[in-house]
mmCIF file of C-alpha atoms and ligand atoms in Angstrom:
data_model
loop_
_atom_site.group_PDB
_atom_site.id
_atom_site.type_symbol
_atom_site.label_atom_id
_atom_site.label_comp_id
_atom_site.label_asym_id
_atom_site.label_seq_id
_atom_site.Cartn_x
_atom_site.Cartn_y
_atom_site.Cartn_z
ATOM 1 C CA UNK A 1 -114.731 -9.242 1.079
ATOM 2 C CA UNK A 2 -113.612 -11.252 -1.911
ATOM 3 C CA UNK A 3 -111.603 -9.690 -4.720
ATOM 4 C CA UNK A 4 -113.573 -11.909 -7.088
ATOM 5 C CA UNK A 5 -116.773 -13.776 -6.310
ATOM 6 C CA UNK A 6 -117.969 -16.249 -8.925
ATOM 7 C CA UNK A 7 -121.574 -17.447 -8.920
ATOM 8 C CA UNK A 8 -122.083 -20.851 -10.568
ATOM 9 C CA UNK A 9 -119.534 -23.662 -10.839
ATOM 10 C CA UNK A 10 -119.944 -25.171 -14.273
ATOM 11 C CA UNK A 11 -117.068 -25.041 -16.793
ATOM 12 C CA UNK A 12 -117.337 -21.222 -17.017
ATOM 13 C CA UNK A 13 -117.235 -20.583 -13.271
ATOM 14 C CA UNK A 14 -114.457 -23.080 -12.552
ATOM 15 C CA UNK A 15 -112.283 -21.651 -15.344
ATOM 16 C CA UNK A 16 -112.854 -18.150 -13.929
ATOM 17 C CA UNK A 17 -111.922 -19.345 -10.418
ATOM 18 C CA UNK A 18 -108.664 -20.968 -11.582
ATOM 19 C CA UNK A 19 -107.698 -17.817 -13.491
ATOM 20 C CA UNK A 20 -108.561 -15.581 -10.515
ATOM 21 C CA UNK A 21 -106.639 -17.715 -8.023
ATOM 22 C CA UNK A 22 -103.590 -17.766 -10.306
ATOM 23 C CA UNK A 23 -103.582 -13.954 -10.104
ATOM 24 C CA UNK A 24 -103.323 -14.262 -6.316
ATOM 25 C CA UNK A 25 -106.825 -12.846 -5.798
ATOM 26 C CA UNK A 26 -109.004 -13.720 -2.834
ATOM 27 C CA UNK A 27 -111.533 -15.811 -4.723
ATOM 28 C CA UNK A 28 -114.931 -17.201 -3.752
ATOM 29 C CA UNK A 29 -116.991 -19.661 -5.807
ATOM 30 C CA UNK A 30 -120.591 -20.156 -4.748
ATOM 31 C CA UNK A 31 -122.794 -22.663 -6.553
ATOM 32 C CA UNK A 32 -125.964 -24.633 -6.327
ATOM 33 C CA UNK A 33 -124.547 -27.803 -7.849
ATOM 34 C CA UNK A 34 -120.851 -28.159 -8.565
ATOM 35 C CA UNK A 35 -120.114 -29.115 -12.187
ATOM 36 C CA UNK A 36 -123.328 -27.765 -13.692
ATOM 37 C CA UNK A 37 -124.860 -29.320 -16.783
ATOM 38 C CA UNK A 38 -121.945 -31.652 -17.416
ATOM 39 C CA UNK A 39 -123.220 -33.771 -14.521
ATOM 40 C CA UNK A 40 -126.101 -34.761 -16.805
ATOM 41 C CA UNK A 41 -123.930 -35.447 -19.840
ATOM 42 C CA UNK A 42 -122.906 -38.879 -20.948
ATOM 43 C CA UNK A 43 -120.237 -38.757 -23.634
ATOM 44 C CA UNK A 44 -118.197 -35.596 -24.214
ATOM 45 C CA UNK A 45 -116.201 -35.850 -27.426
ATOM 46 C CA UNK A 46 -115.734 -32.217 -28.453
ATOM 47 C CA UNK A 47 -113.657 -30.705 -25.649
ATOM 48 C CA UNK A 48 -110.469 -29.964 -27.513
ATOM 49 C CA UNK A 49 -107.477 -31.959 -26.353
ATOM 50 C CA UNK A 50 -109.706 -34.506 -24.603
ATOM 51 C CA UNK A 51 -110.892 -36.879 -27.342
ATOM 52 C CA UNK A 52 -113.269 -38.785 -25.102
ATOM 53 C CA UNK A 53 -114.604 -38.300 -21.581
ATOM 54 C CA UNK A 54 -117.950 -38.342 -19.823
ATOM 55 C CA UNK A 55 -119.818 -35.839 -17.656
ATOM 56 C CA UNK A 56 -119.072 -37.201 -14.176
ATOM 57 C CA UNK A 57 -115.385 -37.728 -15.067
ATOM 58 C CA UNK A 58 -115.109 -34.209 -16.465
ATOM 59 C CA UNK A 59 -116.871 -32.771 -13.374
ATOM 60 C CA UNK A 60 -114.401 -34.504 -11.071
ATOM 61 C CA UNK A 61 -111.515 -33.189 -13.192
ATOM 62 C CA UNK A 62 -112.966 -29.692 -12.697
ATOM 63 C CA UNK A 63 -113.020 -30.306 -8.954
ATOM 64 C CA UNK A 64 -109.430 -31.602 -8.912
ATOM 65 C CA UNK A 65 -108.222 -28.608 -10.928
ATOM 66 C CA UNK A 66 -109.997 -26.202 -8.580
ATOM 67 C CA UNK A 67 -108.621 -27.952 -5.457
ATOM 68 C CA UNK A 68 -105.072 -27.224 -6.662
ATOM 69 C CA UNK A 69 -105.773 -23.553 -5.838
ATOM 70 C CA UNK A 70 -106.822 -21.533 -2.849
ATOM 71 C CA UNK A 71 -110.471 -20.885 -3.699
ATOM 72 C CA UNK A 72 -113.337 -20.746 -1.165
ATOM 73 C CA UNK A 73 -115.837 -23.209 -2.640
ATOM 74 C CA UNK A 74 -119.358 -22.857 -1.274
ATOM 75 C CA UNK A 75 -121.294 -25.745 -2.826
ATOM 76 C CA UNK A 76 -125.058 -26.336 -2.521
ATOM 77 C CA UNK A 77 -125.751 -22.610 -2.060
ATOM 78 C CA UNK A 78 -128.147 -20.700 -4.283
ATOM 79 C CA UNK A 79 -127.716 -17.009 -5.001
ATOM 80 C CA UNK A 80 -131.038 -15.204 -4.632
ATOM 81 C CA UNK A 81 -130.188 -11.599 -5.436
ATOM 82 C CA UNK A 82 -127.441 -9.334 -6.713
ATOM 83 C CA UNK A 83 -127.167 -5.929 -5.060
ATOM 84 C CA UNK A 84 -125.179 -3.194 -6.823
ATOM 85 C CA UNK A 85 -122.639 -1.175 -4.813
ATOM 86 C CA UNK A 86 -124.041 1.814 -2.917
ATOM 87 C CA UNK A 87 -121.481 4.059 -4.641
ATOM 88 C CA UNK A 88 -119.292 3.534 -7.733
ATOM 89 C CA UNK A 89 -116.281 1.377 -6.927
ATOM 90 C CA UNK A 90 -117.943 -0.041 -3.795
ATOM 91 C CA UNK A 91 -118.640 -3.665 -2.972
ATOM 92 C CA UNK A 92 -121.236 -5.732 -4.805
ATOM 93 C CA UNK A 93 -123.357 -8.020 -2.616
ATOM 94 C CA UNK A 94 -124.658 -11.472 -3.509
ATOM 95 C CA UNK A 95 -127.538 -12.475 -1.237
ATOM 96 C CA UNK A 96 -127.900 -16.204 -0.751
ATOM 97 C CA UNK A 97 -131.205 -18.058 -0.551
ATOM 98 C CA UNK A 98 -130.167 -19.291 2.917
ATOM 99 C CA UNK A 99 -130.142 -15.689 4.197
ATOM 100 C CA UNK A 100 -126.368 -15.164 4.076
ATOM 101 C CA UNK A 101 -124.660 -12.418 2.088
ATOM 102 C CA UNK A 102 -121.290 -12.355 0.292
ATOM 103 C CA UNK A 103 -119.470 -9.159 -0.653
ATOM 104 C CA UNK A 104 -116.922 -8.711 -3.406
ATOM 105 C CA UNK A 105 -115.003 -6.110 -5.355
ATOM 106 C CA UNK A 106 -115.804 -7.921 -8.628
ATOM 107 C CA UNK A 107 -118.413 -10.545 -9.435
ATOM 108 C CA UNK A 108 -118.615 -13.107 -12.239
ATOM 109 C CA UNK A 109 -122.032 -14.475 -13.136
ATOM 110 C CA UNK A 110 -121.835 -18.015 -14.542
ATOM 111 C CA UNK A 111 -125.129 -19.623 -13.571
ATOM 112 C CA UNK A 112 -125.624 -21.437 -16.879
ATOM 113 C CA UNK A 113 -128.859 -22.522 -18.463
ATOM 114 C CA UNK A 114 -131.219 -25.472 -18.749
ATOM 115 C CA UNK A 115 -132.907 -27.047 -21.743
ATOM 116 C CA UNK A 116 -136.666 -26.690 -21.877
ATOM 117 C CA UNK A 117 -138.348 -30.099 -21.674
ATOM 118 C CA UNK A 118 -141.237 -31.212 -23.873
ATOM 119 C CA UNK A 119 -142.719 -33.073 -20.866
ATOM 120 C CA UNK A 120 -144.109 -36.149 -22.601
ATOM 121 C CA UNK A 121 -143.914 -39.764 -21.418
ATOM 122 C CA UNK A 122 -140.537 -41.265 -22.325
ATOM 123 C CA UNK A 123 -138.559 -38.007 -22.346
ATOM 124 C CA UNK A 124 -137.077 -38.360 -18.855
ATOM 125 C CA UNK A 125 -136.858 -42.150 -19.055
ATOM 126 C CA UNK A 126 -134.798 -42.139 -22.263
ATOM 127 C CA UNK A 127 -132.719 -39.024 -21.584
ATOM 128 C CA UNK A 128 -129.178 -39.795 -22.809
ATOM 129 C CA UNK A 129 -130.575 -43.082 -24.188
ATOM 130 C CA UNK A 130 -131.743 -41.557 -27.428
ATOM 131 C CA UNK A 131 -133.333 -38.362 -26.096
ATOM 132 C CA UNK A 132 -130.919 -35.472 -26.377
ATOM 133 C CA UNK A 133 -130.877 -31.676 -26.492
ATOM 134 C CA UNK A 134 -127.658 -30.810 -28.310
ATOM 135 C CA UNK A 135 -127.043 -31.533 -32.011
ATOM 136 C CA UNK A 136 -123.446 -30.209 -31.831
ATOM 137 C CA UNK A 137 -122.745 -32.651 -28.992
ATOM 138 C CA UNK A 138 -124.681 -35.744 -29.967
ATOM 139 C CA UNK A 139 -125.388 -35.522 -33.712
ATOM 140 C CA UNK A 140 -122.466 -37.809 -34.660
ATOM 141 C CA UNK A 141 -123.775 -40.526 -32.277
ATOM 142 C CA UNK A 142 -126.699 -41.002 -34.686
ATOM 143 C CA UNK A 143 -124.704 -41.281 -37.897
ATOM 144 C CA UNK A 144 -126.696 -43.263 -40.450
ATOM 145 C CA UNK A 145 -129.697 -43.616 -38.102
ATOM 146 C CA UNK A 146 -133.190 -42.125 -38.066
ATOM 147 C CA UNK A 147 -133.913 -39.187 -35.769
ATOM 148 C CA UNK A 148 -136.580 -36.625 -34.941
ATOM 149 C CA UNK A 149 -136.291 -32.983 -33.985
ATOM 150 C CA UNK A 150 -139.031 -31.494 -31.801
ATOM 151 C CA UNK A 151 -139.371 -27.750 -32.432
ATOM 152 C CA UNK A 152 -139.566 -25.695 -35.608
ATOM 153 C CA UNK A 153 -137.998 -22.452 -34.432
ATOM 154 C CA UNK A 154 -134.528 -21.385 -35.546
ATOM 155 C CA UNK A 155 -132.740 -23.846 -33.269
ATOM 156 C CA UNK A 156 -134.964 -26.771 -34.292
ATOM 157 C CA UNK A 157 -134.690 -26.086 -38.006
ATOM 158 C CA UNK A 158 -130.922 -25.497 -37.756
ATOM 159 C CA UNK A 159 -130.630 -28.788 -35.857
ATOM 160 C CA UNK A 160 -132.636 -30.609 -38.535
ATOM 161 C CA UNK A 161 -130.459 -29.191 -41.348
ATOM 162 C CA UNK A 162 -127.312 -30.087 -39.409
ATOM 163 C CA UNK A 163 -128.531 -33.633 -38.652
ATOM 164 C CA UNK A 164 -129.731 -34.249 -42.207
ATOM 165 C CA UNK A 165 -126.080 -34.159 -43.265
ATOM 166 C CA UNK A 166 -125.134 -36.871 -40.759
ATOM 167 C CA UNK A 167 -128.100 -39.135 -40.082
ATOM 168 C CA UNK A 168 -130.237 -41.228 -42.460
ATOM 169 C CA UNK A 169 -133.494 -39.356 -41.966
ATOM 170 C CA UNK A 170 -134.911 -36.488 -39.894
ATOM 171 C CA UNK A 171 -138.553 -36.050 -38.884
ATOM 172 C CA UNK A 172 -139.243 -32.504 -37.723
ATOM 173 C CA UNK A 173 -142.268 -31.989 -35.483
ATOM 174 C CA UNK A 174 -143.668 -28.498 -34.819
ATOM 175 C CA UNK A 175 -146.684 -27.776 -32.606
ATOM 176 C CA UNK A 176 -147.730 -24.556 -34.389
ATOM 177 C CA UNK A 177 -149.300 -24.427 -37.836
ATOM 178 C CA UNK A 178 -146.126 -23.006 -39.376
ATOM 179 C CA UNK A 179 -142.408 -23.335 -38.803
ATOM 180 C CA UNK A 180 -141.237 -20.262 -36.881
ATOM 181 C CA UNK A 181 -137.658 -20.283 -38.179
ATOM 182 C CA UNK A 182 -136.285 -17.687 -40.605
ATOM 183 C CA UNK A 183 -137.527 -18.182 -44.170
ATOM 184 C CA UNK A 184 -134.028 -18.853 -45.499
ATOM 185 C CA UNK A 185 -133.630 -21.768 -43.059
ATOM 186 C CA UNK A 186 -137.077 -23.137 -43.836
ATOM 187 C CA UNK A 187 -136.274 -23.041 -47.570
ATOM 188 C CA UNK A 188 -132.997 -24.858 -46.968
ATOM 189 C CA UNK A 189 -134.761 -27.472 -44.837
ATOM 190 C CA UNK A 190 -137.470 -28.060 -47.441
ATOM 191 C CA UNK A 191 -134.826 -28.595 -50.132
ATOM 192 C CA UNK A 192 -133.349 -31.597 -48.288
ATOM 193 C CA UNK A 193 -134.363 -35.047 -49.532
ATOM 194 C CA UNK A 194 -134.137 -36.898 -46.206
ATOM 195 C CA UNK A 195 -136.347 -34.652 -44.067
ATOM 196 C CA UNK A 196 -140.090 -34.939 -43.337
ATOM 197 C CA UNK A 197 -141.834 -31.978 -41.755
ATOM 198 C CA UNK A 198 -144.990 -32.212 -39.636
ATOM 199 C CA UNK A 199 -146.549 -28.938 -38.521
ATOM 200 C CA UNK A 200 -149.623 -28.547 -36.321
ATOM 201 C CA UNK A 201 -148.407 -31.717 -34.637
ATOM 202 C CA UNK A 202 -148.306 -32.380 -30.921
ATOM 203 C CA UNK A 203 -145.735 -34.834 -29.668
ATOM 204 C CA UNK A 204 -147.539 -37.285 -27.398
ATOM 205 C CA UNK A 205 -144.797 -39.699 -26.330
ATOM 206 C CA UNK A 206 -141.331 -41.036 -26.946
ATOM 207 C CA UNK A 207 -141.257 -44.815 -26.963
ATOM 208 C CA UNK A 208 -138.425 -47.227 -26.323
ATOM 209 C CA UNK A 209 -137.408 -50.827 -25.966
ATOM 210 C CA UNK A 210 -134.406 -52.470 -24.362
ATOM 211 C CA UNK A 211 -133.485 -49.239 -22.579
ATOM 212 C CA UNK A 212 -133.295 -47.028 -25.660
ATOM 213 C CA UNK A 213 -135.517 -44.947 -27.884
ATOM 214 C CA UNK A 214 -137.307 -46.778 -30.696
ATOM 215 C CA UNK A 215 -139.907 -44.239 -31.818
ATOM 216 C CA UNK A 216 -141.953 -41.107 -31.383
ATOM 217 C CA UNK A 217 -145.710 -40.541 -31.516
ATOM 218 C CA UNK A 218 -147.515 -37.330 -32.374
ATOM 219 C CA UNK A 219 -151.091 -36.190 -32.854
ATOM 220 C CA UNK A 220 -152.124 -34.284 -35.963
ATOM 221 C CA UNK A 221 -153.937 -31.340 -34.339
ATOM 222 C CA UNK A 222 -156.126 -30.779 -37.408
ATOM 223 C CA UNK A 223 -157.472 -34.335 -37.743
ATOM 224 C CA UNK A 224 -156.892 -35.624 -34.205
ATOM 225 C CA UNK A 225 -155.220 -38.713 -35.661
ATOM 226 C CA UNK A 226 -152.149 -40.099 -33.957
ATOM 227 C CA UNK A 227 -149.071 -41.166 -35.923
ATOM 228 C CA UNK A 228 -145.935 -43.061 -34.984
ATOM 229 C CA UNK A 229 -142.446 -42.977 -36.514
ATOM 230 C CA UNK A 230 -139.757 -45.560 -35.803
ATOM 231 C CA UNK A 231 -136.396 -44.005 -35.047
ATOM 232 C CA UNK A 232 -133.328 -44.075 -32.796
ATOM 233 C CA UNK A 233 -132.948 -40.526 -31.521
ATOM 234 C CA UNK A 234 -135.013 -37.487 -30.558
ATOM 235 C CA UNK A 235 -133.511 -33.996 -30.357
ATOM 236 C CA UNK A 236 -135.626 -31.671 -28.211
ATOM 237 C CA UNK A 237 -135.114 -28.117 -29.483
ATOM 238 C CA UNK A 238 -137.746 -25.964 -27.831
ATOM 239 C CA UNK A 239 -135.534 -23.512 -26.013
ATOM 240 C CA UNK A 240 -132.660 -23.014 -23.628
ATOM 241 C CA UNK A 241 -133.613 -21.114 -20.478
ATOM 242 C CA UNK A 242 -130.838 -19.099 -18.801
ATOM 243 C CA UNK A 243 -130.669 -19.290 -14.980
ATOM 244 C CA UNK A 244 -130.955 -15.534 -14.571
ATOM 245 C CA UNK A 245 -134.301 -14.911 -12.820
ATOM 246 C CA UNK A 246 -132.370 -13.796 -9.743
ATOM 247 C CA UNK A 247 -130.655 -11.019 -11.766
ATOM 248 C CA UNK A 248 -133.763 -9.255 -13.101
ATOM 249 C CA UNK A 249 -133.590 -5.505 -12.622
ATOM 250 C CA UNK A 250 -129.894 -5.609 -11.642
ATOM 251 C CA UNK A 251 -128.050 -6.244 -14.909
ATOM 252 C CA UNK A 252 -129.276 -5.860 -18.490
ATOM 253 C CA UNK A 253 -130.843 -9.060 -19.834
ATOM 254 C CA UNK A 254 -131.720 -9.863 -23.449
ATOM 255 C CA UNK A 255 -135.379 -10.523 -24.390
ATOM 256 C CA UNK A 256 -134.729 -14.234 -23.782
ATOM 257 C CA UNK A 257 -133.237 -13.533 -20.359
ATOM 258 C CA UNK A 258 -129.537 -13.893 -21.196
ATOM 259 C CA UNK A 259 -127.058 -11.587 -19.435
ATOM 260 C CA UNK A 260 -125.924 -9.039 -22.022
ATOM 261 C CA UNK A 261 -122.118 -8.965 -22.219
ATOM 262 C CA UNK A 262 -119.529 -7.286 -24.402
ATOM 263 C CA UNK A 263 -116.480 -8.933 -25.955
ATOM 264 C CA UNK A 264 -114.704 -8.824 -22.559
ATOM 265 C CA UNK A 265 -117.554 -10.352 -20.590
ATOM 266 C CA UNK A 266 -118.506 -6.999 -19.029
ATOM 267 C CA UNK A 267 -122.200 -6.679 -18.039
ATOM 268 C CA UNK A 268 -124.181 -3.435 -17.732
ATOM 269 C CA UNK A 269 -123.028 -3.127 -14.101
ATOM 270 C CA UNK A 270 -119.392 -1.992 -13.656
ATOM 271 C CA UNK A 271 -117.306 -4.641 -11.878
ATOM 272 C CA UNK A 272 -119.777 -7.386 -12.716
ATOM 273 C CA UNK A 273 -118.809 -9.786 -15.513
ATOM 274 C CA UNK A 274 -120.502 -12.872 -16.913
ATOM 275 C CA UNK A 275 -119.567 -15.989 -18.861
ATOM 276 C CA UNK A 276 -120.996 -19.157 -20.354
ATOM 277 C CA UNK A 277 -124.517 -20.344 -21.088
ATOM 278 C CA UNK A 278 -126.218 -17.635 -18.971
ATOM 279 C CA UNK A 279 -124.951 -14.929 -21.352
ATOM 280 C CA UNK A 280 -125.668 -13.658 -24.847
ATOM 281 C CA UNK A 281 -122.608 -15.486 -26.216
ATOM 282 C CA UNK A 282 -123.572 -17.483 -29.300
ATOM 283 C CA UNK A 283 -123.257 -21.309 -29.141
ATOM 284 C CA UNK A 284 -123.577 -22.976 -25.764
ATOM 285 C CA UNK A 285 -120.725 -25.447 -25.434
ATOM 286 C CA UNK A 286 -118.235 -26.504 -22.758
ATOM 287 C CA UNK A 287 -115.188 -25.264 -24.657
ATOM 288 C CA UNK A 288 -116.867 -21.885 -25.194
ATOM 289 C CA UNK A 289 -118.053 -21.572 -21.577
ATOM 290 C CA UNK A 290 -114.581 -22.433 -20.247
ATOM 291 C CA UNK A 291 -112.911 -19.946 -22.598
ATOM 292 C CA UNK A 292 -115.363 -17.219 -21.670
ATOM 293 C CA UNK A 293 -114.879 -17.942 -17.956
ATOM 294 C CA UNK A 294 -111.146 -17.346 -18.369
ATOM 295 C CA UNK A 295 -111.866 -14.193 -20.346
ATOM 296 C CA UNK A 296 -114.275 -12.801 -17.728
ATOM 297 C CA UNK A 297 -111.745 -13.440 -14.940
ATOM 298 C CA UNK A 298 -108.981 -11.658 -16.849
ATOM 299 C CA UNK A 299 -111.330 -8.732 -17.517
ATOM 300 C CA UNK A 300 -112.288 -8.581 -13.834
ATOM 301 C CA UNK A 301 -108.590 -8.651 -12.912
ATOM 302 C CA UNK A 302 -107.938 -5.698 -15.248
ATOM 303 C CA UNK A 303 -110.858 -3.884 -13.647
ATOM 304 C CA UNK A 304 -109.380 -4.482 -10.166
ATOM 305 C CA UNK A 305 -105.919 -3.176 -10.987
ATOM 306 C CA UNK A 306 -107.449 -0.016 -12.430
ATOM 307 C CA UNK A 307 -109.493 0.722 -9.304
ATOM 308 C CA UNK A 308 -108.214 3.789 -7.448
ATOM 309 C CA UNK A 309 -106.037 2.866 -4.479
ATOM 310 C CA UNK A 310 -108.156 3.192 -1.332
HETATM 311 P P1 LIG B 401 -123.581 -24.728 -16.378
HETATM 312 O O1 LIG B 401 -122.837 -25.945 -16.737
HETATM 313 O O2 LIG B 401 -125.061 -24.693 -16.591
HETATM 314 O O3 LIG B 401 -123.278 -24.414 -14.830
HETATM 315 C C1 LIG B 401 -123.983 -23.424 -14.143
HETATM 316 C C2 LIG B 401 -123.720 -23.554 -12.647
HETATM 317 O O4 LIG B 401 -124.418 -22.498 -11.974
HETATM 318 C C3 LIG B 401 -124.216 -24.843 -12.031
HETATM 319 O O5 LIG B 401 -123.253 -25.287 -11.134
HETATM 320 C C4 LIG B 401 -125.509 -24.422 -11.302
HETATM 321 O O6 LIG B 401 -125.781 -25.251 -10.193
HETATM 322 C C5 LIG B 401 -125.132 -23.028 -10.865
HETATM 323 N N1 LIG B 401 -126.267 -22.134 -10.587
HETATM 324 C C6 LIG B 401 -127.365 -21.879 -11.348
HETATM 325 N N2 LIG B 401 -128.155 -20.968 -10.755
HETATM 326 C C7 LIG B 401 -127.529 -20.615 -9.601
HETATM 327 C C8 LIG B 401 -127.833 -19.704 -8.540
HETATM 328 N N3 LIG B 401 -128.928 -18.924 -8.543
HETATM 329 N N4 LIG B 401 -126.973 -19.636 -7.493
HETATM 330 C C9 LIG B 401 -125.842 -20.392 -7.455
HETATM 331 N N5 LIG B 401 -125.500 -21.250 -8.443
HETATM 332 C C10 LIG B 401 -126.340 -21.372 -9.489
HETATM 333 N N6 LIG B 401 -121.415 -29.209 -24.370
HETATM 334 C C11 LIG B 401 -120.349 -29.655 -25.049
HETATM 335 O O7 LIG B 401 -119.457 -28.872 -25.368
HETATM 336 N N7 LIG B 401 -120.224 -30.985 -25.372
HETATM 337 C C12 LIG B 401 -121.147 -31.920 -25.022
HETATM 338 O O8 LIG B 401 -121.003 -33.098 -25.340
HETATM 339 C C13 LIG B 401 -122.287 -31.468 -24.289
HETATM 340 N N8 LIG B 401 -123.274 -32.324 -23.960
HETATM 341 C C14 LIG B 401 -124.314 -31.880 -23.199
HETATM 342 C C15 LIG B 401 -125.283 -32.796 -22.784
HETATM 343 C C16 LIG B 401 -126.325 -32.410 -21.969
HETATM 344 C C17 LIG B 401 -127.333 -33.446 -21.516
HETATM 345 C C18 LIG B 401 -126.440 -31.043 -21.571
HETATM 346 C C19 LIG B 401 -127.558 -30.595 -20.663
HETATM 347 C C20 LIG B 401 -125.508 -30.103 -22.026
HETATM 348 C C21 LIG B 401 -124.437 -30.514 -22.839
HETATM 349 N N9 LIG B 401 -123.471 -29.614 -23.293
HETATM 350 C C22 LIG B 401 -122.383 -30.081 -23.976
HETATM 351 C C23 LIG B 401 -123.562 -28.178 -22.985
HETATM 352 C C24 LIG B 401 -122.632 -27.807 -21.826
HETATM 353 O O9 LIG B 401 -122.866 -28.684 -20.745
HETATM 354 C C25 LIG B 401 -122.825 -26.361 -21.430
HETATM 355 O O10 LIG B 401 -122.585 -25.517 -22.547
HETATM 356 C C26 LIG B 401 -121.865 -25.941 -20.308
HETATM 357 O O11 LIG B 401 -122.011 -26.790 -19.176
HETATM 358 C C27 LIG B 401 -122.123 -24.502 -19.887
HETATM 359 O O12 LIG B 401 -121.295 -24.174 -18.813
HETATM 360 P P2 LIG B 401 -121.655 -23.011 -17.818
HETATM 361 O O13 LIG B 401 -120.560 -23.020 -16.805
HETATM 362 O O14 LIG B 401 -121.955 -21.783 -18.543
HETATM 363 O O15 LIG B 401 -123.056 -23.412 -17.125
#
């Protein structure tokens, strides 16, 4: 068995693996797609100490860092189920979709999350060419330009307030009749001079020219009339879905499906820790995922050295 088995090799999982290996632990890292979300990222400008990189370059740096250590990397393998130890202090099992099973004394869950898509024409085509999902990451790229935010929940309204301070103008589009964000955020949003709000509005397409976004179209659901706005960027803010379906019933999940962790990354199951975008940690960012991966590995190490000697 492994001393530490890490499931998911994004920034959180790779950080955990490096920390585990540096403790001399027998470490396994199983993942569906090495690198995780950063593979889909263009510019990364907020990873501290690295002023400018891009997703593929950062993913290969993760791989190079991992290769410097003795870690069993099992790429292109999906975990299908987590099985708790038969008795306290026993081995936890991770069942793979391919039928295999891995056993470990401690497990770190770092399976990340994915942004919910709005699924309209133009979204996939202009992804990273004006269509984006992360205001903290990409807001500054639209300085002085016109943008839209799709989604009027807390994350959409927060994104619109954030962007309004950077970009020239924000158009917020919400499908429901009312914004669903907290009243205090809605009041703040409505007080801003460079924001237009459209509720009861269904986004119909994102348009582009010359390989980048040039506008958005939406249908007023009350009148049926379609409107178009010219702009340079669209922030889709309709939810982040954690990759935790395979954990249901095994560890405590929040109402939105995030693995519930404490300040040390401990889950509800002793010996099982979690880190990064799949957890309840606020703010989903590379620097946070990497830090939490290190933290979970150190917590798992502490757990191991406190286990009774067999
Ligand atoms: P992830 O990166 O999601 O990695 C999860 C890993 O788990 C993947 O390898 C996946 O294949 C694997 N996995 C999932 N399910 C299973 C399973 N059942 N079995 C086995 N493996 C599984 N953040 C920034 O800080 N700056 C940016 O500029 C930035 N830009 C972004 C741009 C885009 C387009 C996107 C999508 C995200 C961006 N982010 C950015 C967010 C950042 O990428 C994430 O916060 C970070 O990658 C989270 O790391 P993680 O390790 O928790 O999860």
